[in-house]
Structure formats: structure tokens, C-alpha cells
N, CA, C and O atoms as a MOPAC input file, in Angstrom:
PM7 MOZYME 1SCF
protein

 N     17.52500 1   -73.47100 1   265.78700 1
 C     16.41400 1   -73.06000 1   266.62500 1
 C     16.15600 1   -74.16300 1   267.65700 1
 O     16.21400 1   -75.35000 1   267.33700 1
 N     15.87300 1   -73.75900 1   268.88200 1
 C     15.63200 1   -74.72300 1   269.95700 1
 C     14.29800 1   -75.42600 1   269.75400 1
 O     13.35200 1   -74.84700 1   269.21900 1
 N     14.23300 1   -76.66200 1   270.18100 1
 C     12.98600 1   -77.42400 1   270.08800 1
 C     11.98400 1   -76.87300 1   271.08900 1
 O     12.34200 1   -76.51300 1   272.21100 1
 N     10.73700 1   -76.81200 1   270.67500 1
 C      9.68000 1   -76.32500 1   271.55400 1
 C      9.12100 1   -77.50400 1   272.35000 1
 O      8.81200 1   -78.55300 1   271.78500 1
 N      8.99600 1   -77.32300 1   273.65900 1
 C      8.39800 1   -78.35300 1   274.48600 1
 C      6.88800 1   -78.17300 1   274.46300 1
 O      6.40100 1   -77.04400 1   274.50100 1
 N      6.14700 1   -79.26100 1   274.40100 1
 C      4.68900 1   -79.10800 1   274.41800 1
 C      4.21900 1   -78.61100 1   275.76900 1
 O      4.76300 1   -78.99500 1   276.80400 1
 N      3.20600 1   -77.75300 1   275.76000 1
 C      2.63300 1   -77.25600 1   277.00900 1
 C      1.73400 1   -78.32400 1   277.59500 1
 O      1.10000 1   -79.08800 1   276.86700 1
 N      1.68600 1   -78.36900 1   278.90500 1
 C      0.80300 1   -79.33500 1   279.56200 1
 C     -0.64400 1   -78.88000 1   279.48200 1
 O     -1.55500 1   -79.66800 1   279.73800 1
 N     -0.86500 1   -77.62900 1   279.13400 1
 C     -2.22400 1   -77.12300 1   279.00800 1
 C     -2.83800 1   -76.77200 1   280.34000 1
 O     -2.26700 1   -77.00700 1   281.40500 1
 N     -4.01000 1   -76.20700 1   280.24200 1
 C     -4.74800 1   -75.86400 1   281.45000 1
 C     -5.36100 1   -77.13300 1   282.01600 1
 O     -5.53400 1   -78.12200 1   281.30300 1
 N     -5.67500 1   -77.10000 1   283.24900 1
 C     -6.31900 1   -78.24500 1   283.86900 1
 C     -6.70400 1   -77.89700 1   285.28500 1
 O     -6.46300 1   -76.78300 1   285.74900 1
 N     -7.29700 1   -78.84200 1   285.96500 1
 C     -7.70900 1   -78.58700 1   287.34200 1
 C     -6.50400 1   -78.56700 1   288.28600 1
 O     -5.42100 1   -79.03900 1   287.94000 1
 N     -6.71200 1   -78.01300 1   289.47500 1
 C     -5.68000 1   -78.08900 1   290.49600 1
 C     -5.54900 1   -79.55300 1   290.88900 1
 O     -6.55100 1   -80.23600 1   291.10000 1
 N     -4.32100 1   -80.03100 1   290.98600 1
 C     -4.12800 1   -81.42700 1   291.35400 1
 C     -2.80000 1   -81.61400 1   292.06200 1
 O     -1.88000 1   -80.80900 1   291.91200 1
 N     -2.71300 1   -82.68600 1   292.83500 1
 C     -1.47800 1   -83.06800 1   293.50200 1
 C     -1.27900 1   -84.55300 1   293.27100 1
 O     -2.19400 1   -85.34900 1   293.47900 1
 N     -0.07700 1   -84.92700 1   292.83700 1
 C      0.26300 1   -86.33300 1   292.63700 1
 C      1.51600 1   -86.64700 1   293.44100 1
 O      2.33400 1   -85.76800 1   293.71300 1
 N      1.65300 1   -87.91300 1   293.81600 1
 C      2.83200 1   -88.33700 1   294.55800 1
 C      3.79200 1   -89.00500 1   293.58700 1
 O      3.41600 1   -89.92500 1   292.86000 1
 N      5.02300 1   -88.53900 1   293.58000 1
 C      6.06300 1   -89.11700 1   292.73600 1
 C      7.26600 1   -89.39100 1   293.62000 1
 O      7.99400 1   -88.47300 1   293.99700 1
 N      7.46600 1   -90.64800 1   293.94300 1
 C      8.54600 1   -90.99900 1   294.86600 1
 C      8.24500 1   -90.44000 1   296.24100 1
 O      7.17100 1   -90.67900 1   296.79200 1
 N      9.19400 1   -89.69200 1   296.80200 1
 C      8.98000 1   -89.08700 1   298.12500 1
 C      8.45900 1   -87.66100 1   298.02300 1
 O      8.24000 1   -87.00800 1   299.04300 1
 N      8.26000 1   -87.17400 1   296.80900 1
 C      7.81300 1   -85.79500 1   296.59100 1
 C      6.33700 1   -85.74200 1   296.21400 1
 O      5.76900 1   -86.71600 1   295.71900 1
 N      5.73300 1   -84.58900 1   296.45800 1
 C      4.37800 1   -84.29300 1   296.00600 1
 C      4.50300 1   -83.23400 1   294.92400 1
 O      5.20000 1   -82.23600 1   295.10600 1
 N      3.83200 1   -83.44600 1   293.80100 1
 C      3.85600 1   -82.50000 1   292.69700 1
 C      2.49400 1   -81.82400 1   292.64600 1
 O      1.47400 1   -82.47100 1   292.41000 1
 N      2.49200 1   -80.49900 1   292.87200 1
 C      1.25800 1   -79.72300 1   292.88800 1
 C      1.18200 1   -78.89600 1   291.60500 1
 O      2.11700 1   -78.17100 1   291.26500 1
 N      0.06400 1   -79.01400 1   290.90600 1
 C     -0.16500 1   -78.24700 1   289.67600 1
 C     -1.36800 1   -77.33100 1   289.90200 1
 O     -2.47200 1   -77.78900 1   290.19700 1
 N     -1.12800 1   -76.03100 1   289.75700 1
 C     -2.15600 1   -75.03000 1   290.04000 1
 C     -2.38800 1   -74.18800 1   288.78400 1
 O     -1.44000 1   -73.60700 1   288.25500 1
 N     -3.64700 1   -74.10800 1   288.28900 1
 C     -3.92800 1   -73.25600 1   287.12400 1
 C     -3.60400 1   -71.80100 1   287.43900 1
 O     -3.82900 1   -71.34100 1   288.55800 1
 N     -3.07800 1   -71.07700 1   286.45600 1
 C     -2.76100 1   -69.67100 1   286.65300 1
 C     -3.48000 1   -68.82100 1   285.61000 1
 O     -3.84500 1   -69.30300 1   284.53700 1
 N     -3.67300 1   -67.55900 1   285.94500 1
 C     -4.30600 1   -66.63400 1   285.00400 1
 C     -3.44400 1   -66.52700 1   283.75500 1
 O     -2.21600 1   -66.52500 1   283.83900 1
 N     -4.07200 1   -66.44200 1   282.62700 1
 C     -3.34300 1   -66.32700 1   281.36900 1
 C     -3.04000 1   -67.66700 1   280.73500 1
 O     -2.44800 1   -67.72000 1   279.65700 1
 N     -3.43500 1   -68.75100 1   281.38200 1
 C     -3.21400 1   -70.08500 1   280.82800 1
 C     -2.01400 1   -70.77300 1   281.43800 1
 O     -1.13000 1   -70.13100 1   282.00400 1
 N     -1.99400 1   -72.05400 1   281.31900 1
 C     -0.91200 1   -72.85500 1   281.86200 1
 C     -1.11800 1   -73.16400 1   283.33100 1
 O     -2.12300 1   -72.77800 1   283.92700 1
 N     -0.16300 1   -73.85900 1   283.90100 1
 C     -0.23200 1   -74.22500 1   285.31100 1
 C      1.11900 1   -74.02400 1   285.96500 1
 O      2.16400 1   -74.22300 1   285.34500 1
 N      1.08200 1   -73.62700 1   287.22500 1
 C      2.26900 1   -73.52500 1   288.05100 1
 C      2.52700 1   -74.90900 1   288.62500 1
 O      1.62800 1   -75.51000 1   289.21300 1
 N      3.73600 1   -75.42000 1   288.46500 1
 C      4.08500 1   -76.74300 1   288.96900 1
 C      5.10900 1   -76.58200 1   290.08200 1
 O      6.16200 1   -75.97400 1   289.89000 1
 N      4.78200 1   -77.14400 1   291.26600 1
 C      5.63000 1   -77.01300 1   292.43900 1
 C      5.88500 1   -78.39800 1   293.02200 1
 O      4.95700 1   -79.19000 1   293.18800 1
 N      7.14700 1   -78.68700 1   293.33300 1
 C      7.50000 1   -79.94400 1   293.98600 1
 C      7.73300 1   -79.65400 1   295.46200 1
 O      8.55900 1   -78.81100 1   295.81200 1
 N      6.99300 1   -80.36300 1   296.33800 1
 C      7.11300 1   -80.15600 1   297.77200 1
 C      7.21900 1   -81.50800 1   298.46600 1
 O      6.86700 1   -82.53900 1   297.89400 1
 N      7.70900 1   -81.49500 1   299.70900 1
 C      7.74600 1   -82.73500 1   300.48200 1
 C      6.56600 1   -82.74200 1   301.46000 1
 O      5.79700 1   -81.78300 1   301.51400 1
 N      6.42800 1   -83.81600 1   302.22400 1
 C      5.27800 1   -83.95900 1   303.12300 1
 C      5.24500 1   -82.87500 1   304.19900 1
 O      4.17200 1   -82.38200 1   304.54600 1
 N      6.40400 1   -82.50300 1   304.72600 1
 C      6.44500 1   -81.47400 1   305.76700 1
 C      6.01200 1   -80.11700 1   305.20300 1
 O      5.27900 1   -79.37500 1   305.85600 1
 N      6.46300 1   -79.80300 1   304.00500 1
 C      6.05800 1   -78.54600 1   303.37000 1
 C      4.56800 1   -78.54600 1   303.05200 1
 O      3.91100 1   -77.51100 1   303.16200 1
 N      4.03400 1   -79.69100 1   302.66200 1
 C      2.60000 1   -79.79600 1   302.38000 1
 C      1.78700 1   -79.56500 1   303.64700 1
 O      0.74900 1   -78.90500 1   303.60800 1
 N      2.25300 1   -80.10500 1   304.76900 1
 C      1.56000 1   -79.89700 1   306.04200 1
 C      1.58200 1   -78.43600 1   306.44700 1
 O      0.57900 1   -77.90600 1   306.92400 1
 N      2.73000 1   -77.77400 1   306.25900 1
 C      2.83800 1   -76.35600 1   306.58500 1
 C      1.92100 1   -75.52400 1   305.68800 1
 O      1.28300 1   -74.58000 1   306.15500 1
 N      1.85400 1   -75.87400 1   304.40400 1
 C      0.95700 1   -75.17500 1   303.47700 1
 C     -0.49600 1   -75.35600 1   303.89400 1
 O     -1.28100 1   -74.40800 1   303.85400 1
 N     -0.85200 1   -76.57200 1   304.29400 1
 C     -2.22000 1   -76.85200 1   304.75600 1
 C     -2.57400 1   -75.97100 1   305.95100 1
 O     -3.65300 1   -75.38000 1   305.99400 1
 N     -1.65900 1   -75.88600 1   306.92200 1
 C     -1.91600 1   -75.07000 1   308.11200 1
 C     -2.07800 1   -73.59100 1   307.75800 1
 O     -2.92500 1   -72.90200 1   308.32700 1
 N     -1.27300 1   -73.11200 1   306.82600 1
 C     -1.39600 1   -71.71100 1   306.38600 1
 C     -2.73800 1   -71.46100 1   305.70600 1
 O     -3.39400 1   -70.45300 1   305.97000 1
 N     -3.14200 1   -72.37800 1   304.83300 1
 C     -4.39900 1   -72.20500 1   304.10800 1
 C     -5.59900 1   -72.30500 1   305.03400 1
 O     -6.54400 1   -71.52600 1   304.90700 1
 N     -5.57500 1   -73.24600 1   305.95800 1
 C     -6.68000 1   -73.35800 1   306.91200 1
 C     -6.77900 1   -72.08000 1   307.74500 1
 O     -7.87500 1   -71.59700 1   308.03200 1
 N     -5.63500 1   -71.54500 1   308.12300 1
 C     -5.61900 1   -70.33600 1   308.94500 1
 C     -6.24900 1   -69.13400 1   308.27200 1
 O     -6.86500 1   -68.30700 1   308.94400 1
 N     -6.10900 1   -69.01600 1   306.96500 1
 C     -6.66600 1   -67.85700 1   306.28600 1
 C     -8.05300 1   -68.09800 1   305.69300 1
 O     -8.73800 1   -67.14600 1   305.31800 1
 N     -8.47000 1   -69.35600 1   305.60600 1
 C     -9.78900 1   -69.62300 1   305.03400 1
 C    -10.87700 1   -69.80600 1   306.08100 1
 O    -12.05900 1   -69.68400 1   305.76100 1
 N    -10.50700 1   -70.09600 1   307.32200 1
 C    -11.51100 1   -70.21700 1   308.38100 1
 C    -11.82000 1   -68.83400 1   308.93400 1
 O    -10.92300 1   -68.08000 1   309.31100 1
 N    -13.08900 1   -68.52400 1   308.97500 1
 C    -13.50400 1   -67.24100 1   309.53200 1
 C    -14.43600 1   -67.48900 1   310.69800 1
 O    -15.30600 1   -68.35800 1   310.63900 1
 N    -14.25300 1   -66.73000 1   311.74500 1
 C    -15.06600 1   -66.90000 1   312.96200 1
 C    -16.40700 1   -66.22900 1   312.81400 1
 O    -17.22100 1   -66.26800 1   313.73600 1

């Protein structure tokens, strides 16, 4: 039987820098977190997308 890896558990949304990458952890419905590795350019593009949809005139 394969060894079970421990779950990181639920937690707040967070971003940490590891080397040249940014690691984004986002809580998801049903428990656990989505973990995404992005670079600085991708983070900037994500920021622009989020600002575009969250600002209302």
C-alpha cells in the first residue's frame, strides 16, 4: 500500500516566495488548498486581471 502524504489542511489565502517563484495557496470548497507556482510576470498579469474585474464604476 502506498504511503499517505499528510494534508496541509485548510488555511488562509497566502503567497510565499521560494527562490525565483511565488507559491500561492488558495482555500477551496470541500477542504484543502489549491497550490499554484507562478513567476513575477504571471503574478503581475493575475493582479491586472483581478483588478479589472473587482473595480466597478
